[in-house]
Amino acid sequence: MSKPKVPGIERFEGPAGGWPALGAVAHALKGQMALGRETAALRKVNQPAGFDCPGCAWPDPKHTSSFEFCENGAKAVAWEATGKRATPALFAENTVSQLWQWTDHALEDAGRLTEPMAYDAATDRYLPIGWDDAFTRIGAALRALPDPDMAEFYTSGRTSNEAAFLYQLMVREYGSNNFPDCSNLCHEATSVALPQSIGVGKGTVTLDDFALCDALFSFGHNPGTNHPRMLSTLRELSLRGVPIIAVNPLRERGLERFASPQHPTEMLGGQGAPIAQSYYQVGIGGDVAFLKGMMKWLLANNALDHGFIAEYTTGIEALCRDLDATSWDDIQVTSGLPRQDIEAAAAVYAKAERVIVCYGMGMTQHRFGTRNVHQMANLLLLRGNIGKPGAGIAPIRGHSNVQGDRTVGITEKPTPALAEAIRRTYGFEVPLRHGHDSVAAVRAIRDGRSKALVCLGGNLAVAISDPDTTFPAMRKLDLAVHIATKLNRSHLITAKESILLPCLGRTEADLTARGPQFVTVEDSMSMVHASQGGLKPASPRLKSEPAIVAGIAKALLPDSKVDWEHLVADYDRIRDGIEAVFPIFHDFNRRVREPGGFRLYVGASVRDWGPGGKANFLVSPGLNEDLRLQADGVLTLTTVRSHDQYNTTIYGYSDRYRGVEGRRDVVFMSADDLRERGLAHGDRIDIESCLASAEDPGVRAVRGFTAVEYDLPRGSVAMYFPEGNVLVPLDCHDANSGTPGYKSIPVRIRAAADA
């Protein structure tokens, strides 16, 4: 029996990439009305003398080509290099209340912000303001706070190392460590868990290691949409016979087949190259059970590297006791997979000498994200697959410099070493108390303990969980400052005083009196390289992010120990400061000018496990069994990004590989789960969260969405981010990392009340 026809829903049969990807690039360029400008930018993306793609943090190959970009990277470049402009006329014609009714896509599609704007409550409009006036008002408002910790300083991962370093320097001289950051919302579990396991919070592999590995395991990520340049690497592995094992609740086309636009035979053939040899659709939240099952099989078959374990690790006895106490029945029920599938995956792992484990936010954005990361590290340590060529752990980050921001000091947890290095270099004392992460920042704003928010990029109000709490809280602020290239919804949540500061984009030339400047970024594999835009700025009124930070700092800190104008006149001086504070950047200015840049030291890559001297097997009791509650009608929901989306940026309404076109109001469900609830493909449904909040016990629900039958494990459902954020209370997050549980939301689903 065929499924009923649902508007905007049609199964996609092709591979990832291919002709549809090229067509989408052409459509994106045409839609932004600056074809010449955008194509000029694409010729420079990810090139040694060009700019780093703002689309993702996948590393660049050593020998780049003129086509070293992907579909979604091209969309990101087109979105920034657009010919559209959000001039003061836009705000003169529309009140903030009217703009609030626009979709998130329409807000950003209005184009590039062109000059500073300040909110006027009397007219409910943003009005133009001069740069000096804006800086003066921001500085005065921040100085008026009784305590520096009453201000929050958010950072987006697309911020350069230079801007981020200046930002943390300003905030720490001001007297606060409140650094809510986009890391808190994505890979914070990595930053917390990996140092506990292997002594460093970063991946241990380089791009060269992929050419040497003889098995790859992919957990909880969708490279076809979120980092498509990775598909070329996966294709190369597959074609040389390396088994790729995908472990993911949804079948994602980018992990199944890929037609590379750089290989005409694949484009003409239409089917593309196969990617995953085996695809295990683990139930949402069942990854720990899957991993423990693999490790239990390795233990039973004595497939361990005993020499590595004895020399380099500690804690194996406790791990073995935990695995012995874990039953196969529980593993199967909680993972949603039969024992033979898990054992087959373990056998592939045991046969390989060099294994890489890649993972994404499908592993970290849980209330138990740190446990997931610990168990992946355990799996690799059992066979010595960390610290040798062709093997290691690879957290695949999203933002193109989210890792670099942290490396240069964006952290709410300063160390004594950092404080001393700043004091020695710049002459002021740094507070050592812990500041706020993103969840703590919103709580402080909600409770009235924080009264100011400065955002260096991003769309915090939309990205974080629980908008029903976050939006009203942010409207109580005394000051909200947003440094941005484009308009987004966070800018419309106005405080008593709200100011928009437009900045240069990654694609644009940054000129100071001393000549053209470049910035630097760090990718997912700890490679640091230069990024230099060449396009004419979208407006002569734009300033660079470093210049804006320096302007705020001078107004905020009239007696500052830092010569801000001197630093931003020549970014080499900022890099000299980074090197002085963080010796890991030794010889920074010389090394970053080498083609391809340089790699930062990652101790675990060479089996240097940090101060403890050993890597640690860490036990996570249980299997996250609380998620498997289907007996009383509860399903587990994960949020996902569409193919036409980058975090909160909605480029359009096409989720091509999942067969969705022109809409986002859908919930993906298995045929069994639909049938058990008396539902059918295309029915309108209500989704109600089962997450209880001690802070706000109200009902959280999304109503009137459309059920779409999809290949998912029984008991697992999915919907888009950020539409699903309303289902996650602010206090429902990983206790260790603070990351909201976007990927493991217990819900009940029923026919829409007004159906």
Short mmCIF file of C-alpha atoms in Angstrom, two decimals, residues 69-458:
data_model
loop_
_atom_site.label_atom_id
_atom_site.label_comp_id
_atom_site.label_asym_id
_atom_site.label_seq_id
_atom_site.Cartn_x
_atom_site.Cartn_y
_atom_site.Cartn_z
CA PHE A 69 34.64 23.99 -1.36
CA CYS A 70 31.35 22.15 -1.06
CA GLU A 71 27.69 22.91 -1.62
CA ASN A 72 27.03 24.19 1.86
CA GLY A 73 30.31 26.07 1.92
CA ALA A 74 29.25 27.80 -1.28
CA LYS A 75 25.95 28.68 0.37
CA ALA A 76 27.82 30.16 3.35
CA VAL A 77 30.00 32.25 1.04
CA ALA A 78 27.01 33.39 -1.04
CA TRP A 79 25.11 34.26 2.15
CA GLU A 80 27.96 36.52 3.30
CA ALA A 81 29.04 37.91 -0.09
CA THR A 82 25.43 38.71 -1.00
CA GLY A 83 24.48 41.80 -2.95
CA LYS A 84 21.53 42.42 -0.62
CA ARG A 85 21.78 45.13 2.04
CA ALA A 86 19.92 45.72 5.31
CA THR A 87 20.34 49.48 5.28
CA PRO A 88 18.76 51.98 7.68
CA ALA A 89 15.88 52.17 5.19
CA LEU A 90 14.88 48.61 6.15
CA PHE A 91 14.52 49.67 9.76
CA ALA A 92 12.78 52.93 8.85
CA GLU A 93 10.16 50.92 6.94
CA ASN A 94 9.71 48.21 9.60
CA THR A 95 9.30 48.38 13.35
CA VAL A 96 10.97 45.73 15.46
CA SER A 97 7.52 44.30 16.16
CA GLN A 98 6.91 43.96 12.43
CA LEU A 99 10.33 42.37 11.83
CA TRP A 100 9.56 39.88 14.60
CA GLN A 101 6.85 38.43 12.37
CA TRP A 102 9.40 37.64 9.63
CA THR A 103 10.82 34.12 9.40
CA ASP A 104 14.40 33.52 10.49
CA HIS A 105 15.28 32.93 6.84
CA ALA A 106 13.76 36.25 5.76
CA LEU A 107 15.58 38.21 8.47
CA GLU A 108 19.02 37.09 7.32
CA ASP A 109 18.01 37.16 3.66
CA ALA A 110 17.47 40.93 4.02
CA GLY A 111 21.22 41.19 3.48
CA ARG A 112 24.27 42.68 5.10
CA LEU A 113 24.00 45.25 7.87
CA THR A 114 25.65 48.45 6.70
CA GLU A 115 26.04 50.76 9.69
CA PRO A 116 25.64 50.87 13.49
CA MET A 117 22.06 51.01 14.75
CA ALA A 118 20.55 51.69 18.16
CA TYR A 119 17.07 50.74 19.30
CA ASP A 120 14.60 53.54 19.98
CA ALA A 121 11.77 52.32 22.21
CA ALA A 122 9.55 55.33 21.46
CA THR A 123 9.31 54.41 17.77
CA ASP A 124 10.05 50.68 18.14
CA ARG A 125 12.73 51.05 15.49
CA TYR A 126 16.47 50.73 15.10
CA LEU A 127 17.96 54.12 14.18
CA PRO A 128 21.47 54.93 12.82
CA ILE A 129 24.14 55.82 15.35
CA GLY A 130 27.78 56.87 14.97
CA TRP A 131 30.55 54.46 15.90
CA ASP A 132 32.03 56.72 18.58
CA ASP A 133 28.60 57.30 20.10
CA ALA A 134 27.90 53.56 20.10
CA PHE A 135 31.19 52.75 21.83
CA THR A 136 30.65 55.50 24.40
CA ARG A 137 27.16 54.27 25.26
CA ILE A 138 28.31 50.66 25.58
CA GLY A 139 31.27 51.57 27.77
CA ALA A 140 29.16 53.79 30.03
CA ALA A 141 26.45 51.14 30.42
CA LEU A 142 28.94 48.42 31.35
CA ARG A 143 30.83 50.66 33.80
CA ALA A 144 27.52 51.55 35.46
CA LEU A 145 26.93 47.93 36.53
CA PRO A 146 27.58 47.36 40.25
CA ASP A 147 29.62 44.23 39.45
CA PRO A 148 31.44 43.17 36.25
CA ASP A 149 29.90 39.72 36.69
CA MET A 150 26.52 41.28 35.91
CA ALA A 151 27.55 41.27 32.24
CA GLU A 152 27.74 38.29 29.86
CA PHE A 153 30.12 38.14 26.88
CA TYR A 154 29.08 35.59 24.25
CA THR A 155 31.31 34.41 21.40
CA SER A 156 30.48 32.71 18.12
CA GLY A 157 32.85 30.08 16.76
CA ARG A 158 33.30 32.00 13.51
CA THR A 159 35.22 34.66 15.42
CA SER A 160 38.91 34.78 14.48
CA ASN A 161 41.72 33.98 16.91
CA GLU A 162 42.74 37.64 16.88
CA ALA A 163 39.27 38.98 17.72
CA ALA A 164 38.67 36.30 20.35
CA PHE A 165 42.00 36.98 22.06
CA LEU A 166 41.30 40.71 22.27
CA TYR A 167 37.77 40.00 23.51
CA GLN A 168 38.86 37.79 26.41
CA LEU A 169 41.62 40.30 27.22
CA MET A 170 39.07 43.13 27.44
CA VAL A 171 36.60 41.17 29.54
CA ARG A 172 39.25 39.95 31.97
CA GLU A 173 40.66 43.44 32.46
CA TYR A 174 37.09 44.57 33.05
CA GLY A 175 36.97 41.96 35.83
CA SER A 176 34.82 39.06 34.62
CA ASN A 177 35.17 35.51 33.30
CA ASN A 178 31.60 35.29 31.99
CA PHE A 179 32.22 33.70 28.60
CA PRO A 180 29.11 31.90 27.34
CA ASP A 181 30.23 30.45 24.04
CA CYS A 182 28.79 28.43 21.19
CA SER A 183 31.07 25.57 22.33
CA ASN A 184 28.76 25.20 25.33
CA LEU A 185 25.97 24.27 22.92
CA CYS A 186 27.80 21.74 20.74
CA HIS A 187 31.14 20.11 21.65
CA GLU A 188 31.57 21.09 25.30
CA ALA A 189 31.27 17.41 26.21
CA THR A 190 34.42 16.88 24.14
CA SER A 191 36.24 19.72 25.90
CA VAL A 192 35.34 18.23 29.29
CA ALA A 193 35.53 14.49 28.68
CA LEU A 194 38.61 14.09 26.49
CA PRO A 195 41.01 15.78 28.95
CA GLN A 196 39.75 13.35 31.59
CA SER A 197 40.40 10.42 29.27
CA ILE A 198 43.50 11.34 27.28
CA GLY A 199 44.79 14.63 28.74
CA VAL A 200 43.69 17.02 25.97
CA GLY A 201 40.30 18.30 24.81
CA LYS A 202 40.99 18.02 21.10
CA GLY A 203 41.07 15.37 18.43
CA THR A 204 44.29 13.42 18.01
CA VAL A 205 44.33 12.88 14.24
CA THR A 206 45.32 14.91 11.21
CA LEU A 207 43.97 14.70 7.69
CA ASP A 208 47.02 12.60 6.77
CA ASP A 209 45.93 9.92 9.24
CA PHE A 210 42.83 9.17 7.16
CA ALA A 211 45.09 8.00 4.35
CA LEU A 212 46.70 5.49 6.73
CA CYS A 213 43.76 4.10 8.70
CA ASP A 214 42.32 0.67 7.91
CA ALA A 215 38.91 1.14 9.55
CA LEU A 216 36.78 4.17 10.37
CA PHE A 217 33.83 4.36 12.76
CA SER A 218 31.41 7.26 12.39
CA PHE A 219 29.18 8.01 15.38
CA GLY A 220 26.35 10.53 15.49
CA HIS A 221 27.04 12.89 12.63
CA ASN A 222 25.84 13.72 9.14
CA PRO A 223 28.79 14.76 6.96
CA GLY A 224 26.67 15.18 3.83
CA THR A 225 25.06 18.28 5.34
CA ASN A 226 27.19 19.48 8.23
CA HIS A 227 30.72 19.12 6.80
CA PRO A 228 30.38 17.97 3.16
CA ARG A 229 34.08 18.34 2.34
CA MET A 230 34.59 15.30 4.56
CA LEU A 231 32.76 13.24 1.94
CA SER A 232 35.78 13.40 -0.38
CA THR A 233 37.93 11.87 2.34
CA LEU A 234 35.35 9.17 3.10
CA ARG A 235 35.07 8.41 -0.62
CA GLU A 236 38.84 7.89 -0.84
CA LEU A 237 38.75 5.48 2.11
CA SER A 238 35.87 3.52 0.64
CA LEU A 239 37.49 3.19 -2.77
CA ARG A 240 40.66 1.75 -1.25
CA GLY A 241 38.62 -0.84 0.63
CA VAL A 242 38.70 0.61 4.13
CA PRO A 243 35.57 -0.45 6.05
CA ILE A 244 33.52 2.55 7.17
CA ILE A 245 31.07 1.72 9.95
CA ALA A 246 28.24 4.23 10.44
CA VAL A 247 26.40 4.28 13.77
CA ASN A 248 23.50 6.71 13.58
CA PRO A 249 19.73 6.62 14.20
CA LEU A 250 18.80 8.19 10.85
CA ARG A 251 20.00 6.85 7.55
CA GLU A 252 21.85 9.85 6.12
CA ARG A 253 22.58 9.87 2.39
CA GLY A 254 26.07 11.32 2.86
CA LEU A 255 27.03 8.17 4.79
CA GLU A 256 25.55 5.91 2.11
CA ARG A 257 26.58 7.20 -1.34
CA PHE A 258 28.47 10.21 -2.69
CA ALA A 259 28.96 11.46 -6.26
CA SER A 260 31.99 13.74 -6.28
CA PRO A 261 31.58 16.80 -8.55
CA GLN A 262 35.33 16.51 -9.28
CA HIS A 263 34.95 13.03 -10.82
CA PRO A 264 32.98 13.10 -14.11
CA THR A 265 32.39 9.35 -14.24
CA GLU A 266 30.52 9.45 -10.95
CA MET A 267 28.53 12.46 -12.08
CA LEU A 268 27.56 10.74 -15.31
CA GLY A 269 26.80 7.40 -13.66
CA GLY A 270 24.41 8.96 -11.19
CA GLN A 271 24.86 6.47 -8.34
CA GLY A 272 28.11 7.71 -6.82
CA ALA A 273 30.62 5.82 -4.72
CA PRO A 274 29.44 3.79 -1.72
CA ILE A 275 30.51 5.14 1.66
CA ALA A 276 29.57 3.02 4.71
CA GLN A 277 30.20 -0.70 4.48
CA SER A 278 27.85 -1.27 7.42
CA TYR A 279 25.16 1.06 8.78
CA TYR A 280 23.87 0.41 12.29
CA GLN A 281 20.77 2.40 13.20
CA VAL A 282 21.23 2.61 16.92
CA GLY A 283 18.27 3.93 18.91
CA ILE A 284 18.65 7.54 20.03
CA GLY A 285 20.73 7.51 23.21
CA GLY A 286 21.78 3.89 22.69
CA ASP A 287 25.40 4.66 21.77
CA VAL A 288 26.84 3.79 25.18
CA ALA A 289 25.13 0.39 25.00
CA PHE A 290 26.55 -0.15 21.49
CA LEU A 291 30.05 0.84 22.63
CA LYS A 292 29.91 -1.32 25.74
CA GLY A 293 28.74 -4.23 23.63
CA MET A 294 31.73 -3.82 21.33
CA MET A 295 34.10 -3.62 24.29
CA LYS A 296 32.46 -6.61 25.96
CA TRP A 297 33.12 -8.67 22.79
CA LEU A 298 36.74 -7.49 22.64
CA LEU A 299 37.22 -8.53 26.25
CA ALA A 300 35.65 -11.97 25.70
CA ASN A 301 37.84 -12.57 22.64
CA ASN A 302 41.03 -11.22 24.22
CA ALA A 303 41.34 -8.71 21.38
CA LEU A 304 43.16 -6.12 23.50
CA ASP A 305 46.56 -4.45 23.16
CA HIS A 306 47.86 -5.56 26.55
CA GLY A 307 51.26 -3.93 26.08
CA PHE A 308 49.74 -0.51 25.34
CA ILE A 309 47.28 -0.84 28.22
CA ALA A 310 50.01 -1.73 30.71
CA GLU A 311 52.39 1.03 29.63
CA TYR A 312 50.08 3.94 28.91
CA THR A 313 46.78 3.55 30.78
CA THR A 314 45.13 3.18 34.14
CA GLY A 315 41.66 2.02 35.19
CA ILE A 316 41.30 -1.11 33.03
CA GLU A 317 40.24 -3.27 35.99
CA ALA A 318 37.24 -1.07 36.83
CA LEU A 319 36.21 -0.99 33.17
CA CYS A 320 36.38 -4.79 32.92
CA ARG A 321 34.21 -5.16 36.03
CA ASP A 322 31.64 -2.78 34.57
CA LEU A 323 31.58 -4.63 31.24
CA ASP A 324 31.28 -8.03 32.98
CA ALA A 325 28.31 -6.72 34.96
CA THR A 326 26.54 -5.43 31.84
CA SER A 327 24.24 -8.03 30.31
CA TRP A 328 23.77 -8.61 26.59
CA ASP A 329 20.02 -8.47 27.09
CA ASP A 330 20.29 -4.93 28.45
CA ILE A 331 22.73 -3.93 25.72
CA GLN A 332 20.35 -5.12 22.99
CA VAL A 333 17.26 -3.50 24.49
CA THR A 334 18.97 -0.16 25.12
CA SER A 335 20.90 0.04 21.85
CA GLY A 336 17.94 -1.17 19.80
CA LEU A 337 20.25 -3.54 17.91
CA PRO A 338 20.71 -7.32 17.96
CA ARG A 339 23.82 -8.77 19.55
CA GLN A 340 25.13 -10.12 16.24
CA ASP A 341 25.25 -6.61 14.73
CA ILE A 342 27.27 -5.24 17.62
CA GLU A 343 29.61 -8.22 17.56
CA ALA A 344 30.09 -7.83 13.81
CA ALA A 345 31.13 -4.20 14.32
CA ALA A 346 33.51 -5.28 17.10
CA ALA A 347 35.06 -7.91 14.82
CA VAL A 348 35.79 -5.25 12.17
CA TYR A 349 37.37 -3.10 14.86
CA ALA A 350 39.48 -5.98 16.17
CA LYS A 351 40.76 -6.92 12.72
CA ALA A 352 42.01 -3.40 11.95
CA GLU A 353 45.41 -2.21 13.13
CA ARG A 354 44.72 1.52 12.78
CA VAL A 355 41.23 2.83 13.57
CA ILE A 356 39.81 6.33 13.58
CA VAL A 357 36.60 7.15 15.46
CA CYS A 358 34.81 10.26 14.17
CA TYR A 359 31.83 11.76 15.95
CA GLY A 360 29.59 14.79 15.92
CA MET A 361 26.92 16.45 17.99
CA GLY A 362 24.80 13.31 17.87
CA MET A 363 27.15 12.14 20.61
CA THR A 364 27.72 15.37 22.55
CA GLN A 365 24.32 17.12 22.67
CA HIS A 366 22.88 14.76 25.27
CA ARG A 367 22.32 14.94 29.00
CA PHE A 368 25.02 12.25 29.09
CA GLY A 369 27.31 13.61 26.38
CA THR A 370 30.49 13.33 28.44
CA ARG A 371 29.73 9.65 29.08
CA ASN A 372 29.42 9.07 25.35
CA VAL A 373 32.84 10.62 24.75
CA HIS A 374 34.44 8.64 27.59
CA GLN A 375 33.24 5.37 26.08
CA MET A 376 34.53 6.19 22.60
CA ALA A 377 37.91 6.96 24.14
CA ASN A 378 37.76 3.67 26.08
CA LEU A 379 37.11 1.75 22.87
CA LEU A 380 40.16 3.26 21.19
CA LEU A 381 42.41 2.77 24.21
CA LEU A 382 41.61 -0.95 24.45
CA ARG A 383 43.58 -1.57 21.25
CA GLY A 384 46.10 1.26 21.42
CA ASN A 385 44.36 3.30 18.74
CA ILE A 386 45.44 6.68 20.07
CA GLY A 387 48.88 8.11 19.49
CA LYS A 388 49.94 6.21 16.38
CA PRO A 389 49.73 7.06 12.67
CA GLY A 390 46.38 6.30 11.07
CA ALA A 391 44.51 6.01 14.36
CA GLY A 392 42.83 8.25 16.89
CA ILE A 393 39.74 10.17 17.87
CA ALA A 394 38.26 12.91 15.67
CA PRO A 395 35.52 15.15 17.10
CA ILE A 396 34.14 16.89 14.00
CA ARG A 397 33.41 20.49 14.93
CA GLY A 398 30.95 22.79 13.23
CA HIS A 399 32.00 26.45 13.32
CA SER A 400 35.22 27.14 11.47
CA ASN A 401 37.06 28.50 14.54
CA VAL A 402 35.07 27.21 17.49
CA GLN A 403 38.14 25.25 18.58
CA GLY A 404 40.50 28.20 18.10
CA ASP A 405 38.42 30.56 20.22
CA ARG A 406 38.91 28.24 23.16
CA THR A 407 42.62 27.86 22.48
CA VAL A 408 43.18 31.63 22.72
CA GLY A 409 41.32 32.10 25.99
CA ILE A 410 37.54 32.05 25.52
CA THR A 411 36.77 30.00 28.60
CA GLU A 412 34.77 30.65 31.74
CA LYS A 413 37.30 28.57 33.72
CA PRO A 414 40.63 30.45 33.73
CA THR A 415 43.67 28.60 35.00
CA PRO A 416 46.33 30.15 37.25
CA ALA A 417 48.77 29.73 34.35
CA LEU A 418 46.55 31.81 32.05
CA ALA A 419 46.10 34.50 34.69
CA GLU A 420 49.84 34.71 35.30
CA ALA A 421 50.65 34.86 31.58
CA ILE A 422 48.22 37.76 31.06
CA ARG A 423 49.57 39.59 34.13
CA ARG A 424 53.14 39.13 32.92
CA THR A 425 52.35 40.28 29.36
CA TYR A 426 49.82 43.07 29.94
CA GLY A 427 50.23 44.07 33.57
CA PHE A 428 46.79 43.53 35.06
CA GLU A 429 45.38 40.95 37.45
CA VAL A 430 42.92 38.36 36.16
CA PRO A 431 40.08 37.12 38.38
CA LEU A 432 40.29 33.37 38.95
CA ARG A 433 36.67 32.67 39.89
CA HIS A 434 34.70 30.61 37.38
CA GLY A 435 32.38 32.58 35.15
CA HIS A 436 29.19 31.64 33.33
CA ASP A 437 28.74 29.22 30.46
CA SER A 438 25.76 29.67 28.13
CA VAL A 439 23.13 28.00 30.31
CA ALA A 440 24.42 29.74 33.45
CA ALA A 441 24.39 33.07 31.60
CA VAL A 442 20.74 32.75 30.59
CA ARG A 443 19.82 31.67 34.11
CA ALA A 444 21.59 34.73 35.51
CA ILE A 445 19.75 36.97 33.03
CA ARG A 446 16.44 35.30 33.89
CA ASP A 447 17.02 35.79 37.61
CA GLY A 448 18.10 39.43 37.24
CA ARG A 449 21.70 38.70 38.33
CA SER A 450 23.02 39.73 34.90
CA LYS A 451 21.86 42.91 33.22
CA ALA A 452 24.04 43.19 30.11
CA LEU A 453 24.82 40.91 27.16
CA VAL A 454 27.50 41.52 24.53
CA CYS A 455 27.53 39.05 21.63
CA LEU A 456 30.53 38.72 19.34
CA GLY A 457 28.53 37.12 16.54
CA GLY A 458 26.01 34.32 16.79
#
